[in-house]
Each structure stands twice: as C-alpha cells, then as structure tokens.
Amino acid sequence: MSQEHEAAGTIEDRLMQRFGTLTPTERLLAGHLTRNFPVAGLASMTYLAKEAGVSTPTVLRLVQKLGFRGYPEFQAQLRNEIEARLESPLSKHARWTDGVPQTHILNRFADAVLANLTRTLSRIDHADFDACAEMLADPKRRVLVTGGRITHALADYLVTQLGIVRPGVSALPSQSSTWPSALLEMRPGDVLIVFDIRRYESATLQLAEMAAERGADVVLITDPWISPISAHARFRFAAQIEVPSAWDSSTALMVLIETLLAAVQELNWPQAQDRMTRLEALYERASMFRRGKG
Amino acid sequence: MSQEHEAAGTIEDRLMQRFGTLTPTERLLAGHLTRNFPVAGLASMTYLAKEAGVSTPTVLRLVQKLGFRGYPEFQAQLRNEIEARLESPLSKHARWTDGVPQTHILNRFADAVLANLTRTLSRIDHADFDACAEMLADPKRRVLVTGGRITHALADYLVTQLGIVRPGVSALPSQSSTWPSALLEMRPGDVLIVFDIRRYESATLQLAEMAAERGADVVLITDPWISPISAHARFRFAAQIEVPSAWDSSTALMVLIETLLAAVQELNWPQAQDRMTRLEALYERASMFRRGKG
DNA sequence: CACACTCTGAAAAATAATTGACAGACTCGC
DNA sequence: GCGAGTCTGTCAATTATTTTTCAGAGTGTG
C-alpha cells in the first residue's frame, strides 16, 4: 500500500504530461494553474477552485491524478519546488568543494555564508551607504573605532585599512575604563564606528550614547537583531551572522567593512593613492633599516 | 484602494525593522523565518511553529506585530511577494543591491567577493582540510598564531575564536624582535599558524622556518601567489584576495578561518561546549562585577 | 429512447488550522 | 525577597479547509 506515486518530475512537468488524460473541467483548472504557476497552487483548495471556476472536488481529483495523495501533499511538493527555484540563481549552482558530501562542513558552511552575504548586501540602503562613505571620506572628521569581545578584531582591521586611505583614524582602547578620556577628546563632527553583536555590551551602549551627545556621528555595525545603540546611530548596517556552528560568523561584517572601505577609497582616490605610495615607501625604508647594515 | 496598515514594505523589511521590538521567542521565530525565507512562511502556522520551535500563538503574535490581521492575511501578502519575485525568472538575482546601477561599488564588490569565495572553496583539498582540522582539535598541541601588517587582525580573530573552543591558543606578539624567545618555548607537536599575504615579510619566513626546524607543524594561510613559507608548511590554504580596489580583500581568508573553526568545533564538540558554557558563566560574572554592587 | 457510463458540483463529514483566553514562568525594579 | 509586569505555552472555541459521498447532468450506444 505504501508504494510511492509513479509520477515523477516537477509539478509543471506532470501537468503537461497528463494534460491529455484530463477531463474538460480539469483542463480548465490545469490551464489556470499553469498560467498562474506556481503561486496559484499555494492558496487553499477552495480559493483555487473559485479562481479557476471549478469545484473543490475537481481540484482534489486533478491533484490526485498528478500522483499526490491529497492537496496538502501537493502543496508541500510545490513549496519545495519554489524553494529550489528561488535559491537556484547562484547558490545551489555548484557544490563548493567536490569530493566531499554535501553534508561536509565545508559545503554547509559555504552555503550559509553565501546566504548571509546575499541577504546582507541586499538589505543595504544604498543611499545610507553612499552617505556614510562620503562622511568617512571627509578627512576633516576624525574617526574612532571600537568593537566588543569578538568584534574587536574587525574593528582592528577597519582601523588598519581605513588608516591607509585617510588620516585621523584610530581605535579606541579595549579597556572601557579609559573611554571617558577618549570622550573628552571627542569633537562634534567626529565619527564613532561601533561594532556591536548579539550579546550587546552595556559599556558600548553608554559610549555610543555619550558620543552622540557630544555631537559625534555614530555608525553602528551590527547583526539583524539590531543593537540598542541603534537609537543613537546616524548610520546602521546589519549583517547576517548565522552559520551552522555555536558562534556567529563575521564574514558578512567583513564584507560590509571592505565594501565601505572600497567606497571611501574610490571617493578620494588621489589623496588615498598619495598616502599609499608614501606609506609604501616608509615600510620599504623600515624593512631596509631592520635587516640593513646597522 | 483601502488604507493599508501602518506597516509598509516587504515582509522581509518589516521583519528587519521590527526585530528590535521583538521578544526573545519571537526572535527565534523571526530568525527561522528569515533563514528559510520565504518558503517557511507558506506552510501552516502549526507546521511553521513546530519547525521554529515555538508555539502557534507566538507565530500569530509575530505576524500581528508585523501589521497583519491574521496568519492568512500574512500568507496572502507573502504569496504576492513571491509572485513578484518569480516574475523575473533569472533576472531577479539581477544584482545584489537594487536601486543602484550595476556599476555601483556595492555590486562590483559583491561580485568579486563571491567569485573569490567560490574559487577559494573549490580549491581546498578536503583531505588536507580534514587533517588540519583534526590537528587543531588536538588539545595536547599548543597553537600559536601570527599575522602580518594587514592580516594580524585575522590572526587576532582566529585566536579569539579558537581560544573559545580549545585551550592553549595564543597570538605571537607583533614585535618580531620578541619572536626568538617565543621560539625557545616551542616544542615539537606545537602548531604555528601563519598568515602571509602578498608583500611577504621576511621576518615571518624566518619564523616559520625556525619553528619547522624545532618540530612545530606550520599551517600557512596565504594568497594564490603562495608565500615562500609554503616550503616549511605542513598545511597550506590559499584564498583568493583580488577585488576592485587598491588593496586585497580578506573576506575569503575570513571564510577559510571560520570554516576551519567550525570543523574543529565539530570535532570535539563536548569539550568545546563545556568550555563555552564555562566561559559564558565567567563573562556573566565579570559583567555582574563591573556593573554590580562593587 | 433507455441504458451504462463518465463527469461534475452540492453538501455533509472529517480533519486541520486559526484565534482567543488563561495561567504558569520569568524578569525587573524596589 | 516580593510584587508588577511581561512572556509564552497549553488548551479550548471557533473557523476554515480537505475529503467523502452522492445525485444530477451530459454523452454516446445498442
């Protein structure tokens, strides 16, 4: 009894295949279904029947002819197909690493990361993004960066890279006890970039609050849960961070940072290039010095 | 026609927007929903609730917070959005961020990053990868990590995260002048993870060479040009780093790191979990201490 | 023209989903 | 600690949906 349905292939295929064997009313329905595929099939049987101008039993009969036990089973399959179709653009495309099963951590992780990236980037408000890049490109504003337990590495990265492109970039010390003195230094127009993820730290919130009060522009980089700092931030960017592991992925944050960096660099390329050349020369001399005659 | 509910925008947008105002359980659900968007929302409330691990009323409450009168109304809207999304069959993936031209840095950068990821991951030798993860999961080996001018932030990240999962992880100090004393400490069986990108630094090469001589296993994380350290490394992983900018992207490196971390974590999950729980407790107490009675 | 047959929808029965009410668990401030 | 308030799941009521049953309409045939 438990035999599976003979019919295979996508629902659309099955509809085509069996069109010949359908009764007139069923064809009416099948026509409606293919015309409004696949969304029409997601509604309830009653609704679908009304839309197609047939009765509910007809819908059921068609669905059973297609090889499903009932309407719910049909819908489940339809949802699967829709999922596949929505995902296909790039992700399902190719398995990341050949030679290992799809369930290998390499593939699972890669899938998650790609999904995170796609979602993160598609959610960026490009007006915000451009405005923020422009702000960061302004050499008259000083830029301070701070991160939390996990994100301090990212803050560090941002400082290193942004510091290459423009002057006046520094990291806040990691000891929150030294922050008040940093706040004292802060002037209106300065920019505070805050990384704040998941287990939001209260000290960071206070920092952002006070910085905003002192007239600094706060840029918040966070997860989709959105840190409470959001309230004090002029710009907010949320990155997806969930991956198949017990911790959160920073990859999307990294991409966010790098994209911002690229935009800033593009905005004042001449100065940036000049700085980079000079920096390169300095490093050159430093390494000479180190290994040199001395 | 009729005045819409206050909330506007796509369901995904609404979810993002209101994330902040959601309760913990609702966030659980919202997380599941975004992760499996949009298909998860097409199933019945009961099913969705079970999948997300919450109760049906929670689903209903979330949906109402999103501005819908009930679950059916929510589903109707969802179907509309899916329809819109499917209408442009392949062009939908169109571009990462809508509303800006394809030439906008957001899109150009995203394309480059994706290409890097694909290439990086497809080039990983999975046997090597598994072996390396196993080595890193061995708590008897101590792990030292070092990076260069740009990559020290990544090294830092790796130390932070790997240090959560297992004991005996530390960063080498950034001053190369202090490395000899670190080398003195090094024992056969220890692991040295080296990040070395593009402008390969000679001090790092010497470090790796000497570490290998002293019996340490060297893991090299580099770019496709492959650093000269390769000769001394037991494991080599190359990440693609080119992006439309004057510098190199670290995103693929980040993914490499995180994937390794995920593998290590998976390999000795019980211990890792134990460590994480204890660490969490310590952080808890520390924050108590900071803001508490003291 | 009646008979056998298939097709179709109305309506009832069975099943499942949605929603509201409520109470225990939990958190936060005092 | 102890109440006020907030969350969140259990449960039951209501409502909708799916499925079955069945009778009438149509169709072609002897």
Coordinates of C-alpha atoms in Angstrom, one line a residue, chain A residues 17-276:
Chain A
Q17 CA 2.4 15.1 -19.4
R18 CA -1.1 14.3 -18.2
F19 CA -2.9 17.1 -19.9
G20 CA -4.1 14.6 -22.5
T21 CA -5.8 12.4 -20.0
L22 CA -7.7 15.1 -18.2
T23 CA -11.4 15.8 -18.4
P24 CA -12.6 19.2 -19.7
T25 CA -13.1 20.8 -16.3
E26 CA -9.8 19.5 -15.1
R27 CA -8.2 21.1 -18.1
L28 CA -9.8 24.4 -17.2
L29 CA -8.2 24.1 -13.8
A30 CA -4.8 22.9 -15.2
G31 CA -4.8 25.8 -17.6
H32 CA -5.4 28.3 -14.8
L33 CA -2.7 26.6 -12.7
T34 CA -0.1 26.7 -15.4
R35 CA -0.9 30.3 -16.3
N36 CA -0.5 31.4 -12.7
F37 CA 2.2 28.9 -11.8
P38 CA 3.2 28.4 -9.1
V39 CA 1.7 30.9 -6.8
A40 CA -1.9 29.9 -7.6
G41 CA -1.2 26.5 -6.1
L42 CA -0.3 28.0 -2.8
A43 CA -3.7 29.2 -2.0
S44 CA -6.3 27.0 -0.4
M45 CA -8.2 24.5 -2.5
T46 CA -11.4 26.4 -2.0
Y47 CA -9.8 29.6 -3.2
L48 CA -8.0 28.0 -6.1
A49 CA -11.3 26.3 -7.2
K50 CA -13.1 29.6 -7.2
E51 CA -10.4 31.3 -9.1
A52 CA -10.3 28.6 -11.8
G53 CA -14.1 28.4 -11.9
V54 CA -14.3 24.8 -10.9
S55 CA -15.4 23.0 -7.8
T56 CA -13.2 21.8 -4.9
P57 CA -13.6 18.1 -5.7
T58 CA -12.3 18.8 -9.2
V59 CA -9.2 20.3 -7.7
L60 CA -8.7 17.3 -5.5
R61 CA -9.2 14.9 -8.3
L62 CA -6.7 16.7 -10.5
V63 CA -4.2 16.7 -7.8
Q64 CA -4.7 13.0 -7.2
K65 CA -4.3 12.3 -10.9
L66 CA -1.0 14.1 -10.6
G67 CA 0.1 11.4 -8.2
F68 CA -0.5 13.1 -4.8
R69 CA -2.4 11.6 -2.0
G70 CA -4.1 14.9 -1.2
Y71 CA -3.9 18.6 -1.5
P72 CA -1.6 19.2 1.4
E73 CA 0.9 16.8 -0.1
F74 CA 0.7 18.6 -3.4
Q75 CA 1.3 21.9 -1.7
A76 CA 4.3 20.6 0.2
Q77 CA 5.9 19.5 -3.1
L78 CA 5.1 22.8 -4.6
R79 CA 6.8 24.6 -1.8
N80 CA 9.9 22.5 -2.3
E81 CA 10.0 23.4 -5.9
I82 CA 9.5 27.1 -5.2
E83 CA 12.3 26.9 -2.7
A84 CA 14.6 25.3 -5.3
R85 CA 13.6 27.9 -7.8
L86 CA 14.3 30.8 -5.5
E87 CA 17.6 29.5 -4.4
S88 CA 18.9 28.5 -7.7
P89 CA 20.2 31.8 -9.1
L90 CA 23.6 31.2 -7.7
S91 CA 23.8 29.2 -4.6
K92 CA 22.6 25.8 -5.5
H93 CA 24.5 26.2 -8.7
A94 CA 27.6 24.2 -7.9
R95 CA 28.7 22.3 -4.9
W96 CA 31.5 24.3 -3.4
T97 CA 34.0 21.6 -2.8
D98 CA 33.9 18.4 -4.8
G99 CA 34.8 15.1 -3.4
V100 CA 33.1 15.6 -0.1
P101 CA 29.4 15.0 0.6
Q102 CA 27.1 17.9 0.7
T103 CA 26.9 17.5 4.4
H104 CA 30.5 18.1 4.9
I105 CA 31.1 21.2 7.0
L106 CA 32.9 22.8 4.0
N107 CA 29.8 22.8 2.0
R108 CA 27.3 23.5 4.7
F109 CA 29.3 26.4 5.9
A110 CA 29.8 27.8 2.4
D111 CA 26.1 27.7 1.8
A112 CA 25.3 29.6 5.0
V113 CA 28.0 32.2 4.3
L114 CA 26.7 32.8 0.8
A115 CA 23.2 33.2 2.0
N116 CA 24.4 35.6 4.7
L117 CA 26.2 37.7 2.1
T118 CA 23.3 37.8 -0.3
R119 CA 20.9 38.8 2.4
T120 CA 23.3 41.3 4.0
L121 CA 24.1 43.1 0.8
S122 CA 20.5 43.1 -0.5
R123 CA 19.5 44.9 2.7
I124 CA 21.9 47.7 2.5
D125 CA 20.2 51.0 2.0
H126 CA 22.3 52.4 -0.8
A127 CA 21.5 56.0 0.0
D128 CA 22.7 55.4 3.5
F129 CA 25.7 53.6 2.3
D130 CA 26.7 56.3 0.0
A131 CA 26.2 59.0 2.6
C132 CA 28.2 57.1 5.1
A133 CA 31.0 56.5 2.7
E134 CA 31.1 60.2 2.0
M135 CA 31.2 61.0 5.6
L136 CA 34.0 58.6 6.2
A137 CA 35.9 60.0 3.3
D138 CA 36.0 63.5 4.8
P139 CA 39.5 64.0 6.1
K140 CA 38.4 66.7 8.5
R141 CA 36.5 64.3 10.6
R142 CA 38.4 62.1 12.9
V143 CA 37.3 58.5 13.0
L144 CA 37.3 56.3 16.2
V145 CA 36.5 52.7 16.0
T146 CA 35.5 50.2 18.8
G147 CA 34.4 46.6 18.9
G148 CA 33.4 44.1 21.5
R149 CA 34.7 40.8 22.7
I150 CA 34.6 39.1 19.3
T151 CA 34.4 42.1 17.0
H152 CA 37.5 43.9 18.2
A153 CA 39.4 42.1 15.5
L154 CA 37.2 43.5 12.9
A155 CA 37.5 47.0 14.4
D156 CA 41.2 46.5 14.3
Y157 CA 41.0 45.5 10.6
L158 CA 38.9 48.5 9.8
V159 CA 41.4 50.8 11.5
T160 CA 44.3 49.4 9.7
Q161 CA 42.7 49.6 6.3
L162 CA 40.9 52.9 6.7
G163 CA 44.1 54.3 8.2
I164 CA 45.9 53.6 5.0
V165 CA 43.4 55.5 2.9
R166 CA 42.9 58.6 5.1
P167 CA 44.4 60.3 8.2
G168 CA 42.8 60.6 11.6
V169 CA 41.7 57.0 12.2
S170 CA 42.3 55.3 15.5
A171 CA 41.0 52.5 17.6
L172 CA 39.5 53.1 21.0
P173 CA 41.5 51.3 23.6
S174 CA 39.9 48.0 24.6
Q175 CA 39.7 48.9 28.3
S176 CA 36.3 50.5 28.7
S177 CA 37.7 52.3 31.8
T178 CA 39.8 54.6 29.5
W179 CA 36.8 55.6 27.4
P180 CA 35.9 58.7 29.3
S181 CA 39.1 60.4 28.5
A182 CA 38.6 59.5 24.8
L183 CA 35.2 61.0 25.1
L184 CA 36.6 64.2 26.4
E185 CA 38.7 64.5 23.3
M186 CA 35.7 64.0 21.0
R187 CA 34.5 66.9 19.0
P188 CA 31.3 67.4 17.1
G189 CA 31.8 66.1 13.6
D190 CA 34.0 63.2 14.7
V191 CA 32.8 59.8 13.7
L192 CA 32.5 56.8 16.1
I193 CA 32.2 53.4 14.4
V194 CA 30.8 50.8 16.7
F195 CA 30.7 47.1 16.2
D196 CA 28.0 45.6 18.4
I197 CA 26.9 42.0 18.0
R198 CA 24.5 39.8 19.8
R199 CA 25.5 39.8 23.4
Y200 CA 25.4 43.6 23.4
E201 CA 27.7 45.1 25.9
S202 CA 26.3 47.8 28.1
A203 CA 29.5 49.8 28.3
T204 CA 29.4 50.1 24.5
L205 CA 25.9 51.4 24.6
Q206 CA 26.9 54.1 27.1
L207 CA 29.9 55.0 25.0
A208 CA 27.7 55.5 21.9
E209 CA 25.2 57.4 23.8
M210 CA 27.7 59.8 25.2
A211 CA 29.5 60.2 21.9
A212 CA 26.2 61.1 20.2
E213 CA 25.5 63.6 23.0
R214 CA 28.9 65.2 22.4
G215 CA 27.9 65.7 18.7
A216 CA 29.8 62.8 17.2
D217 CA 28.2 60.9 14.3
V218 CA 27.8 57.2 15.3
V219 CA 28.0 54.5 12.7
L220 CA 26.7 51.2 14.0
I221 CA 27.6 47.8 12.5
T222 CA 25.5 45.1 14.0
D223 CA 23.5 41.9 13.4
P224 CA 19.9 41.8 12.3
W225 CA 18.8 41.7 15.9
I226 CA 19.9 45.3 15.9
S227 CA 21.8 46.6 18.9
P228 CA 20.2 49.1 21.2
I229 CA 22.8 51.5 20.1
S230 CA 20.7 51.9 17.0
A231 CA 18.8 54.7 18.7
H232 CA 21.9 56.8 18.8
A233 CA 23.4 56.0 15.5
R234 CA 23.3 58.1 12.4
F235 CA 24.0 55.1 10.2
R236 CA 23.2 51.5 10.8
F237 CA 24.3 48.5 8.9
A238 CA 23.1 45.0 9.7
A239 CA 24.9 41.9 8.7
Q240 CA 23.6 38.3 8.7
I241 CA 25.7 36.2 11.1
E242 CA 24.1 32.8 11.5
V243 CA 26.1 29.8 10.4
P244 CA 26.0 26.1 11.3
S245 CA 28.1 26.5 14.4
A246 CA 27.7 27.6 18.0
W247 CA 29.1 31.0 17.3
D248 CA 28.3 33.7 14.8
S249 CA 30.0 34.3 11.5
S250 CA 31.8 37.6 10.9
T251 CA 32.2 37.1 7.2
A252 CA 29.3 39.3 6.3
L253 CA 30.6 42.0 8.6
M254 CA 33.9 41.8 6.9
V255 CA 32.4 42.2 3.5
L256 CA 30.4 45.2 4.9
I257 CA 33.7 46.8 6.1
E258 CA 35.5 46.1 2.9
T259 CA 32.8 47.5 0.8
L260 CA 32.7 50.6 2.8
L261 CA 36.5 50.8 2.5
A262 CA 36.3 50.4 -1.2
A263 CA 33.7 53.2 -1.5
V264 CA 35.7 55.6 0.7
Q265 CA 38.8 54.8 -1.3
E266 CA 37.0 55.5 -4.5
L267 CA 35.7 58.8 -3.2
N268 CA 39.0 60.4 -2.6
W269 CA 41.3 58.3 -4.8
P270 CA 44.0 60.9 -5.4
Q271 CA 44.7 61.5 -1.7
A272 CA 44.4 57.9 -0.9
Q273 CA 46.8 56.9 -3.6
D274 CA 49.3 59.5 -2.5
R275 CA 49.1 58.2 1.1
M276 CA 49.5 54.7 0.0

